[in-house]
XYZ file of N, CA and C in Angstrom:
516
model
N -5.833 19.642 31.211
C -6.781 19.439 30.018
C -6.194 18.218 29.508
N -7.130 17.398 28.947
C -6.456 15.702 27.733
C -6.387 16.324 26.671
N -5.921 15.773 25.774
C -5.647 15.951 24.450
C -6.619 14.742 24.086
N -7.332 14.529 22.976
C -7.864 13.364 22.220
C -7.203 13.574 21.039
N -6.725 12.138 21.025
C -6.487 11.752 19.504
C -7.451 11.646 18.637
N -7.134 12.338 17.281
C -8.254 12.556 16.539
C -8.517 11.355 15.800
N -9.790 10.703 15.613
C -9.848 9.819 15.107
C -10.133 9.514 13.738
N -9.373 8.535 13.182
C -8.859 8.486 11.675
C -10.317 7.354 10.902
N -10.575 7.932 9.944
C -11.457 6.425 9.205
C -10.299 5.556 8.700
N -10.939 4.414 8.261
C -10.141 3.134 7.897
C -9.968 3.938 6.098
N -10.096 4.668 5.571
C -9.457 5.028 4.049
C -8.134 5.644 4.182
N -8.417 6.080 5.752
C -6.637 6.961 5.731
C -5.961 6.069 5.914
N -5.759 4.465 6.610
C -4.648 3.866 6.842
C -4.825 3.014 5.485
N -5.479 2.947 4.122
C -5.286 2.342 3.282
C -5.395 3.074 1.858
N -4.864 4.300 1.967
C -4.292 5.344 1.505
C -2.787 5.680 1.177
N -2.288 5.194 0.141
C -0.822 5.239 0.605
C -0.568 7.066 0.452
N 0.942 7.418 0.742
C 1.012 8.701 1.031
C 1.383 9.458 -0.650
N 1.435 8.605 -1.274
C 2.352 8.522 -2.744
C 2.242 7.816 -3.516
N 2.209 7.722 -4.414
C 2.208 6.411 -5.765
C 3.292 6.430 -6.633
N 3.593 5.566 -7.191
C 5.000 5.563 -8.164
C 4.565 4.212 -9.126
N 4.682 4.346 -10.461
C 4.662 3.370 -11.213
C 6.041 2.375 -10.789
N 7.230 2.563 -10.658
C 7.703 1.462 -10.027
C 8.922 1.957 -9.382
N 9.550 0.632 -8.456
C 10.602 1.629 -7.280
C 11.919 1.634 -7.781
N 11.917 1.524 -9.030
C 13.035 2.002 -9.818
C 12.459 3.092 -10.213
N 12.004 3.915 -10.261
C 11.626 5.587 -10.490
C 11.667 6.294 -9.797
N 11.713 5.842 -8.561
C 11.569 6.992 -7.430
C 13.074 7.559 -6.983
N 12.539 8.596 -6.712
C 14.091 9.629 -6.407
C 13.927 9.782 -5.283
N 15.039 8.722 -4.704
C 15.627 8.530 -3.498
C 16.778 9.501 -3.200
N 17.413 10.330 -3.802
C 18.177 11.180 -3.122
C 17.293 12.434 -2.708
N 16.115 13.016 -3.335
C 15.242 13.943 -3.022
C 14.667 13.358 -1.200
N 14.407 12.398 -1.513
C 13.509 11.546 -0.218
C 14.620 11.659 1.112
N 16.148 11.346 0.882
C 17.217 11.835 1.639
C 17.194 12.971 2.082
N 17.238 13.611 1.062
C 17.490 15.298 1.444
C 16.075 15.975 2.155
N 15.123 14.837 1.856
C 13.599 15.663 2.912
C 13.739 15.224 4.814
N 14.957 14.246 4.641
C 15.361 13.559 6.043
C 14.933 12.345 6.239
N 14.453 11.617 5.330
C 14.116 9.993 5.262
C 16.024 9.229 5.344
N 15.930 8.216 6.072
C 17.023 7.812 6.381
C 17.162 6.262 6.241
N 15.744 5.725 6.769
C 15.295 4.618 6.270
C 14.335 3.750 5.422
N 14.313 2.782 4.675
C 13.583 2.387 3.709
C 13.297 0.937 4.012
N 12.176 0.542 3.816
C 11.469 -0.593 4.204
C 10.910 -1.429 3.052
N 11.279 -2.231 2.438
C 10.759 -3.061 0.958
C 10.517 -3.973 1.322
N 8.940 -4.346 0.261
C 8.375 -5.431 0.297
C 9.327 -6.119 -0.694
N 9.198 -7.325 -1.309
C 10.064 -7.931 -2.054
C 9.353 -8.299 -3.113
N 7.895 -9.280 -3.213
C 7.490 -9.851 -4.262
C 6.765 -8.357 -5.134
N 6.432 -8.723 -6.464
C 6.002 -7.633 -6.920
C 6.538 -6.201 -6.818
N 7.333 -5.722 -5.495
C 7.379 -4.513 -5.422
C 9.227 -4.513 -6.586
N 10.110 -5.043 -5.761
C 10.852 -5.315 -6.643
C 11.459 -5.854 -7.825
N 10.670 -7.408 -7.293
C 11.126 -8.487 -8.502
C 9.939 -9.219 -8.786
N 9.470 -9.943 -9.782
C 8.357 -10.939 -9.517
C 8.458 -11.724 -8.371
N 7.050 -12.135 -8.396
C 6.714 -13.111 -7.046
C 8.007 -14.221 -7.292
N 8.589 -14.485 -6.021
C 9.577 -15.535 -6.004
C 10.980 -15.916 -6.927
N 11.315 -14.555 -7.337
C 12.233 -14.623 -8.151
C 13.271 -13.991 -7.300
N 14.865 -14.459 -8.059
C 15.815 -14.071 -7.070
C 15.897 -12.556 -7.455
N 17.137 -11.960 -6.530
C 17.476 -10.684 -6.557
C 17.946 -10.298 -8.493
N 17.771 -9.256 -9.039
C 17.759 -9.346 -10.521
C 19.299 -8.166 -10.063
N 19.995 -7.974 -11.728
C 20.527 -6.601 -11.346
C 20.062 -5.371 -10.816
N 18.875 -5.207 -11.928
C 18.393 -3.850 -11.401
C 18.238 -4.167 -9.663
N 17.725 -4.927 -9.209
C 17.384 -4.471 -7.680
C 19.009 -4.563 -7.266
N 19.747 -5.518 -7.222
C 21.265 -5.290 -6.574
C 21.413 -3.635 -6.846
N 21.418 -3.207 -7.847
C 22.230 -1.833 -8.180
C 21.219 -0.861 -7.500
N 19.778 -0.968 -7.524
C 19.085 -0.167 -6.619
C 19.812 -0.115 -5.064
N 20.026 -1.122 -4.247
C 20.376 -1.424 -2.763
C 22.124 -0.839 -2.999
N 22.600 -0.976 -4.033
C 24.282 -0.382 -3.843
C 23.886 1.084 -4.257
N 22.864 1.867 -4.922
C 22.666 3.249 -4.907
C 22.106 3.758 -3.327
N 21.339 3.037 -2.769
C 21.020 3.338 -2.160
C 21.831 3.284 -0.823
N 22.467 2.608 -0.794
C 23.515 2.613 0.037
C 24.633 3.621 0.312
N 25.190 4.161 -1.116
C 26.121 5.158 -1.459
C 25.282 6.225 -0.915
N 24.187 6.436 -1.385
C 23.255 7.894 -0.490
C 23.292 7.923 0.825
N 23.134 6.932 1.265
C 23.249 7.208 2.915
C 22.257 6.399 3.505
N 21.103 5.803 2.828
C 19.992 4.931 3.147
C 20.733 3.616 4.194
N 19.918 3.518 5.165
C 19.482 1.849 5.746
C 18.524 1.151 4.976
N 18.592 0.095 5.038
C 17.358 -0.634 4.557
C 17.049 -1.911 4.912
N 15.898 -2.408 5.000
C 15.112 -3.664 5.347
C 14.267 -3.962 4.512
N 14.515 -5.294 4.468
C 13.195 -5.936 3.610
C 12.082 -6.857 4.523
N 11.194 -6.290 4.489
C 9.985 -6.994 5.273
C 9.095 -7.672 4.659
N 8.813 -8.767 4.386
C 8.212 -9.922 3.840
C 7.378 -10.839 4.688
N 6.125 -10.771 4.232
C 5.053 -12.129 4.570
C 5.690 -13.217 4.311
N 6.860 -13.661 3.504
C 7.262 -14.989 2.927
C 7.894 -15.805 4.288
N 8.252 -16.761 3.645
C 8.981 -17.342 4.874
C 10.389 -17.392 4.893
N 11.364 -17.674 5.601
C 12.557 -17.224 5.429
C 13.556 -17.678 4.098
N 13.274 -18.753 3.569
C 13.693 -19.553 2.471
C 13.613 -18.394 1.588
N 12.691 -18.394 1.106
C 11.891 -16.892 -0.204
C 13.111 -15.794 0.111
N 13.412 -15.260 1.336
C 13.881 -13.666 1.923
C 15.040 -14.231 1.695
N 15.594 -15.263 2.048
C 17.563 -15.574 1.846
C 17.503 -15.703 0.268
N 16.545 -16.019 -0.512
C 16.581 -16.131 -1.959
C 17.375 -14.807 -2.452
N 16.232 -13.740 -2.230
C 16.623 -12.456 -2.664
C 17.545 -11.849 -2.124
N 17.709 -12.073 -0.790
C 18.688 -11.161 0.198
C 20.211 -11.989 -0.260
N 20.178 -13.010 -0.759
C 22.009 -13.150 -1.030
C 22.634 -12.576 -1.879
N 21.950 -11.899 -2.662
C 22.806 -10.880 -3.723
C 22.640 -9.211 -3.109
N 21.616 -9.052 -2.418
C 21.319 -7.611 -1.888
C 22.001 -7.594 -0.887
N 22.293 -8.436 0.030
C 22.696 -8.194 1.107
C 22.445 -6.981 2.105
N 21.040 -7.000 2.472
C 20.532 -6.123 3.563
C 19.791 -6.625 4.609
N 19.094 -5.902 5.709
C 18.480 -6.355 6.984
C 17.045 -6.775 6.327
N 16.887 -7.795 7.113
C 15.631 -8.421 6.658
C 14.665 -8.941 8.131
N 13.369 -8.655 7.584
C 12.358 -9.710 8.652
C 11.345 -10.539 7.800
N 11.404 -12.021 8.132
C 10.553 -12.808 6.972
C 9.532 -13.129 7.874
N 8.438 -13.742 7.621
C 6.819 -13.832 8.102
C 6.353 -12.936 9.079
N 6.323 -11.665 8.322
C 6.093 -10.662 9.274
C 4.828 -9.887 9.750
N 3.722 -10.828 9.087
C 2.464 -10.815 9.292
C 1.934 -9.300 8.974
N 2.259 -9.002 8.061
C 1.995 -7.313 7.799
C 0.179 -7.613 7.580
N -0.405 -6.487 7.904
C 0.128 -5.412 8.235
C 0.214 -5.162 9.765
N 0.239 -6.430 10.718
C 0.383 -6.038 11.680
C 1.738 -5.410 11.961
N 2.420 -4.992 13.104
C 3.448 -3.863 13.099
C 4.735 -4.506 14.049
N 4.495 -5.641 14.109
C 5.497 -5.923 14.489
C 7.188 -6.006 13.772
N 6.769 -6.537 12.358
C 7.719 -6.615 11.343
C 8.301 -5.196 11.042
N 7.471 -4.265 10.947
C 7.925 -2.609 10.679
C 8.702 -2.202 11.784
N 8.513 -2.392 13.135
C 9.208 -2.081 14.345
C 10.489 -2.995 14.248
N 10.396 -4.001 14.055
C 11.585 -4.832 13.835
C 12.671 -4.386 13.014
N 12.309 -3.982 11.636
C 12.860 -3.249 10.988
C 13.677 -1.990 11.134
N 12.758 -1.033 11.585
C 13.364 0.024 12.264
C 14.254 -0.202 13.501
N 14.265 -1.187 14.177
C 15.408 -1.235 14.964
C 16.721 -1.940 14.301
N 16.322 -3.068 13.526
C 18.044 -3.024 12.710
C 18.382 -2.040 11.927
N 17.867 -0.869 11.776
C 18.354 0.045 10.618
C 18.492 1.211 11.455
N 17.941 1.265 12.611
C 18.365 2.347 13.769
C 17.574 3.627 13.313
N 16.559 3.837 12.676
C 15.524 4.492 12.234
C 14.332 4.876 13.176
N 13.865 5.770 12.796
C 12.359 5.757 13.594
C 11.070 6.213 12.713
N 9.904 5.639 13.139
C 8.944 6.137 12.454
C 9.265 7.618 11.159
N 9.783 8.476 12.011
C 9.690 9.909 11.158
C 10.415 9.972 9.833
N 11.680 9.060 10.098
C 12.571 9.117 9.096
C 12.689 7.669 8.291
N 11.700 6.909 8.717
C 11.640 5.715 7.601
C 10.309 5.842 6.671
N 10.618 5.161 5.291
C 9.405 4.819 4.606
C 9.152 4.072 4.312
N 8.111 3.351 3.351
C 7.694 1.868 3.297
C 7.452 2.217 1.843
N 8.121 1.197 1.197
C 7.381 0.741 -0.295
C 7.532 -0.506 -0.599
N 5.652 -0.859 -0.906
C 4.893 -1.983 -1.468
C 4.223 -1.704 -2.494
N 3.656 -2.963 -2.954
C 2.862 -2.901 -3.921
C 0.997 -3.280 -3.516
N 0.975 -3.546 -2.333
C -0.275 -3.953 -1.729
C -0.782 -3.005 -1.048
N -1.740 -2.654 -1.217
C -2.479 -1.813 0.193
C -3.092 -2.373 1.869
N -3.542 -3.745 1.326
C -3.754 -4.522 2.458
C -2.629 -4.730 3.390
N -1.354 -4.999 2.923
C -0.256 -5.260 3.583
C 0.136 -4.233 4.072
N 0.964 -3.660 2.890
C 2.173 -2.636 2.803
C 1.428 -1.479 3.186
N 0.637 -1.103 2.657
C 0.210 0.684 2.852
C -0.237 0.700 4.244
N -1.388 -0.548 4.594
C -2.086 -0.491 6.046
C -1.382 -0.776 7.008
N -0.207 -1.384 6.957
C 1.050 -1.778 7.809
C 1.682 -0.380 8.177
N 1.950 0.158 7.218
C 2.888 1.726 7.844
C 2.292 2.594 8.170
N 0.748 2.639 7.503
C -0.083 3.951 7.973
C -0.489 3.496 9.535
N -0.418 2.329 9.788
C -0.849 2.061 11.547
C -0.040 2.575 12.265
N 1.321 2.885 11.586
C 2.512 3.191 12.620
C 2.811 4.724 12.074
N 2.200 4.944 11.346
C 2.875 6.481 10.810
C 3.803 6.611 10.238
N 4.244 5.548 9.338
C 5.318 5.606 8.422
C 4.844 5.829 7.195
N 5.718 6.910 6.338
C 5.197 7.088 5.248
C 5.123 6.145 3.996
N 4.162 6.393 3.307
C 4.105 4.926 2.647
C 4.066 4.907 1.108
N 4.701 4.681 0.058
C 4.956 4.543 -1.082
C 4.132 3.472 -1.597
N 2.904 3.353 -2.717
C 2.544 2.514 -3.059
C 2.945 2.467 -4.745
N 3.525 1.318 -5.241
C 3.826 0.947 -6.706
C 3.372 -0.081 -7.156
N 2.953 -0.038 -8.346
C 2.161 -0.977 -9.247
C 2.992 -2.409 -9.320
N 2.400 -3.065 -9.451
C 2.798 -4.733 -9.499
C 4.038 -4.616 -10.708
N 5.013 -5.534 -10.324
C 5.837 -5.559 -11.442
C 5.540 -6.754 -12.694
N 4.546 -7.843 -11.989
C 4.040 -8.597 -12.920
C 2.394 -8.972 -12.912
N 1.994 -9.320 -13.667
C 0.147 -9.192 -13.449
C -0.012 -10.809 -13.146
N 0.998 -11.729 -13.086
C 0.499 -13.050 -12.862
C 0.780 -13.511 -11.467
N -0.655 -13.520 -11.177
C -0.330 -13.500 -9.449
C -1.077 -14.730 -8.427
N -1.178 -15.318 -7.659
C -2.115 -16.014 -7.056
C -3.572 -15.766 -6.913
N -4.609 -16.741 -6.922
C -5.673 -16.116 -7.207
C -5.938 -15.472 -5.835
N -5.625 -15.232 -4.469
C -6.234 -14.992 -3.422
C -5.752 -13.610 -3.565
N -3.955 -12.935 -4.411
C -4.154 -11.834 -4.681
C -4.428 -10.977 -5.845
N -5.030 -11.436 -6.445
C -6.233 -11.181 -7.246
C -7.245 -10.650 -6.808
N -7.924 -11.683 -5.916
C -9.255 -11.127 -5.288
C -8.885 -9.633 -4.672
N -7.691 -9.458 -3.599
C -7.731 -8.357 -3.296
C -7.084 -7.471 -3.921
N -6.507 -7.548 -5.129
C -6.518 -6.865 -6.217
C -7.977 -5.889 -6.525
N -8.797 -6.602 -6.611
C -10.003 -6.412 -7.049
C -10.131 -5.409 -6.075
N -10.473 -5.571 -4.873
C -10.799 -4.562 -3.894
C -9.713 -3.289 -3.911
N -8.641 -3.527 -4.042
C -7.696 -2.453 -3.996
C -8.211 -1.265 -5.185
N -8.789 -2.056 -6.484
C -8.947 -1.114 -7.288
C -10.006 0.010 -6.821
N -11.206 -0.731 -6.241
C -12.060 -0.139 -5.459
C -11.353 1.407 -4.699
N -10.530 1.105 -4.038
C -9.841 2.070 -3.147
C -8.911 3.211 -3.855
N -8.306 2.802 -4.649
C -7.487 3.383 -5.672
C -8.272 4.368 -6.400
N -9.480 3.972 -7.006
C -10.482 4.726 -7.599
C -10.705 6.398 -6.412
N -11.091 6.272 -5.382
C -11.508 6.916 -4.334
C -9.727 7.900 -4.299
N -8.532 7.121 -4.338
C -7.414 7.829 -4.089
C -7.403 8.573 -5.314
N -7.789 8.275 -6.430
C -7.332 8.971 -7.807
C -8.374 10.239 -8.034
N -9.553 10.426 -7.021
C -10.838 10.963 -6.855
C -11.538 10.517 -8.077
N -11.737 9.347 -8.467
C -13.010 8.990 -9.212
C -14.091 8.543 -9.045
């Protein structure tokens, strides 16, 4: 007898497991208590405004996560110089030019952290990169609101499409 994999519709891959207004409002201790050990972060508009270096709030978040026992990794579609700028003061693992939503960056992040799909979670602000990429691998995904409303034109276009999806998520 062969087992068939249940087919999932496209909306499954575009729906976050959880939504939060901000990464800074997430109860990481509760997630650790549930068995999560690794956190993959998007940088721009999740942790800081687009292109900004790490600020005191983001530096403190990574200190707190290390104290709890989490391993962390930044996974960004951006270039090395951008990720280095943010990581200079955060000092964590990272993957640049990750090509999200492709799975390679997420797999590399889990290798660097020594975690698995089951005990890793991903946090980001975009459905078509962060959520889709994590869900393709079965990684728990938390979608945050973007920090800064000022965004590039191509991101604004994606946000319009994301809003249609989020209406379905919210049951509207």
